[in-house]
């Protein structure tokens, strides 16, 4: 018997776990057709096909609650399982984020879990052929190779590419694995999506994360999108955006070089030239200051050094900005006026803002705009920084990064001591795992590693120029596809050069197939998110618990199990899992991993997110308000969905989570806050603590520094700690006290553990103290280079990094068109999984470039023609021309999800049999070029040059 959609819904209607039925939902929500409901309608048609497979008939339907794996909105869904087979799915109508909405990717999830294109068993490349091997052989051989390289070149010659697809527990264990191995050469895709956000935003007001939530956008009066296209990248977020428009007449402003699908909903679209965000923001600020639209009280109480911004903005009068950005003077005025007149407004940015060689400065400029208008710490305000992958927020929080340990503790010796304490390990043992030499004056344990944007430079660069003992000789590509990195030809050379390549992933990914090797490549099948359980954090910092839907398919294994097997082979399993139980299947108990995360993550307050609390939230989706995210009743009453961090103190202290960061209108015990005192208490003799501003109920009615044992003693609050808390907290601060006592007592007095300071408009530790406009390395405007030059070439952490030596070459004669890139609704990331999903692949089959009709006509190119696009460093891609006025003359745009074709040649034959995605295409990154943010090493994918000719 084939299960029909009607029968599954009917079967589910009797189950109390479902919350409310679809019919009930439609009735309650008043949703009928079109608009917000459109997302779920798309899903319905697609799911019907997915359910057409044979399933065990008569088997009872078991419902599992899981979360979409395709973006960081975090939509919930009900997976239907019969006899261990995933037979159907429904969007969760009672889920507080998506309320029954799904986009195409969410609707196709079941097929992702079942995907027949997956790697089914471990394999290795032998004389150019894929050979099946056992897991035992794989672990043995991979482990032996690691030990050999460690012996010959040291631990830094291994590279650990991680994943935003891991659960929080997977992220944490992978970062810990790298630490136990003895290297900081570990990173993941946040490096190339929001690392500049993390650096820029954290250095402005404390935390580098989305300040409000998707749901809170319903409360806004204006939404300012810059470099963000949620209609394609975060479709269910549009539910909340369109509700704001319907309910509040919220204005939608879109700043994007391209007329995107989001721009189609806008009140105002301004198509600035790629790479000119900073002058545009200064142009807005020029009008804001000129007209007195700034929030003077807010600035006086809560912002440091706005006068420095006034000085910089004065350099950007309308005429100058119009010239740099390629827009009218009136567009700047209208944008500033509309955003200033409709408060509170929110700023939303994504990779259009972050992926620049000045990315950190871009994100600081956006923050400064919000500070000037007093839009921070407010319902309907904030900076809503939409993340891409389902757990890129968690992966960032858990330090799956080359420059920090979990919780943004950094890499100082104090940070290593904190985590050694959390792990119950002797610091000397941990230190002894690292290379103890000094390279270019840097000590590896305390020096950021090599970023994932440039691991290939770690392979190819001359050894003498590296701040580590030797080149990278072996790399794990664990859940990340390398076609997301620019300079694909160098990526391929690096894959060719290494001793060994190990891909751990449900798919072979490009690291497994784009090289020209005959040997030394391993493919180890990891299971998907739906074959394991654990937590993940959405873009709004809410943690969700995913139930395991099905057992791992084929011979795939859970990430935690693979890491544990390797640790055993390498001889540090006892230290690695010292505080964890190993379950009957040989997997570190995921709940114990979550508890260890709670034990260490005081800085951002993941300390209160216990597995028990998260599971309770997941099982009670329907009790949370879709507007405030607070549970209105039931077992989680008063708590915010997913306990968004900071969820201060221990789980027992029951902090409700913080939906809106820095909100002084609430008590800290009810999610209130203020800007963080992260940079000391004064700068050049000026007090940088808050001035007469504090959160509701604070007994210190002014700014104050971060809490420590000493501050508690000075305030006379020390004796409010228990004896056990005192024993742990002595000599510690709010970040390192594992008892949670410092958090508890500070909050009891209404204070925020991290202190109360002003946000700052200048960052004295960055190359540019205020955001400075610098023309892209490959700029089409040579006339602006002298006035707005890039940086001098410099060493950044372990790698030499080029700036001026590239920019000084004029490439515009050969490459006259600006090149930028972006995301499609059908695919995500490198696209390996989504292009292997037949329901998605059907929707978008060809890689293409968008070009303006005038540019096409000048080249005798018609819509649909095959064209060669050549990037400014010579990378060539053979793609289809999509001739459209969406991009203006002189600008071109490509999606970045494609791979499997390089320089016009298909790589399909390189895939193990039956694993090539349904859709292959050229990677945009073959044509994209050099350019790295000096703080974070973010790659430049949004402002380069190219030429296009008819093929
Ligand atoms: Fe929701 Fe994002 Fe999944 Fe679409 S891709 S269903 S918006 S989580």
Coordinates of N, CA and C and ligand atoms in Angstrom, one line a residue, residues 68-75 98 101-107 109 233-237 823, ligand 1:
X68 N 14.8 21.7 10.2 CA 15.4 21.8 8.9 C 16.9 22.0 8.9
X69 N 17.6 21.4 8.0 CA 19.0 21.5 8.0 C 19.6 22.4 6.9
X70 N 18.7 23.2 6.3 CA 19.1 23.9 5.1 C 19.3 25.4 5.3
X71 N 18.9 26.0 6.4 CA 19.3 27.4 6.7 C 19.1 27.6 8.2
X72 N 19.5 28.8 8.6 CA 19.6 29.1 10.1 C 18.3 29.7 10.6
X73 N 17.2 29.7 9.8 CA 15.9 30.1 10.4 C 15.5 29.1 11.5
X74 N 15.7 27.8 11.2 CA 15.5 26.8 12.2 C 14.1 26.3 12.1
X75 N 13.5 26.1 11.0 CA 12.1 25.7 10.9 C 11.9 24.2 11.5
X98 N 8.3 28.9 12.3 CA 7.8 28.7 10.9 C 6.3 28.5 10.8
X101 N 5.1 27.0 7.8 CA 5.8 27.4 6.6 C 7.1 26.6 6.3
X102 N 7.3 26.4 5.1 CA 8.6 25.8 4.7 C 8.9 26.3 3.3
X103 N 10.2 26.3 3.0 CA 10.5 26.6 1.6 C 10.8 25.3 0.9
X104 N 11.2 25.4 -0.4 CA 11.5 24.2 -1.1 C 12.5 23.3 -0.5
X105 N 13.5 23.8 0.1 CA 14.5 23.0 0.7 C 14.0 22.2 2.0
X106 N 13.2 22.9 2.8 CA 12.6 22.3 3.9 C 11.7 21.2 3.5
X107 N 10.9 21.4 2.5 CA 9.9 20.5 2.0 C 10.6 19.2 1.4
X109 N 13.3 17.7 2.6 CA 14.3 17.2 3.6 C 14.3 15.7 3.6
X233 N 17.3 33.4 0.3 CA 18.2 32.7 1.2 C 17.6 32.3 2.6
X234 N 16.5 33.0 3.0 CA 15.9 32.7 4.3 C 14.4 32.8 4.1
X235 N 13.8 32.0 3.2 CA 12.4 32.3 2.8 C 11.4 32.4 3.9
X236 N 11.5 31.6 5.0 CA 10.5 31.6 6.0 C 10.7 32.9 6.9
X237 N 11.8 33.5 6.8 CA 12.0 34.8 7.5 C 11.1 35.8 6.9
X823 N 23.1 33.8 -3.7 CA 22.4 32.6 -3.3 C 21.1 32.4 -4.1
Ligands
LIG1 FE1 13.0 27.1 6.9 FE2 15.4 27.8 6.0 FE3 14.6 25.2 6.0 FE4 13.6 27.0 4.3 S1 15.7 26.3 4.4 S2 12.5 25.4 5.5 S3 13.5 28.8 5.6 S4 15.0 26.4 7.8

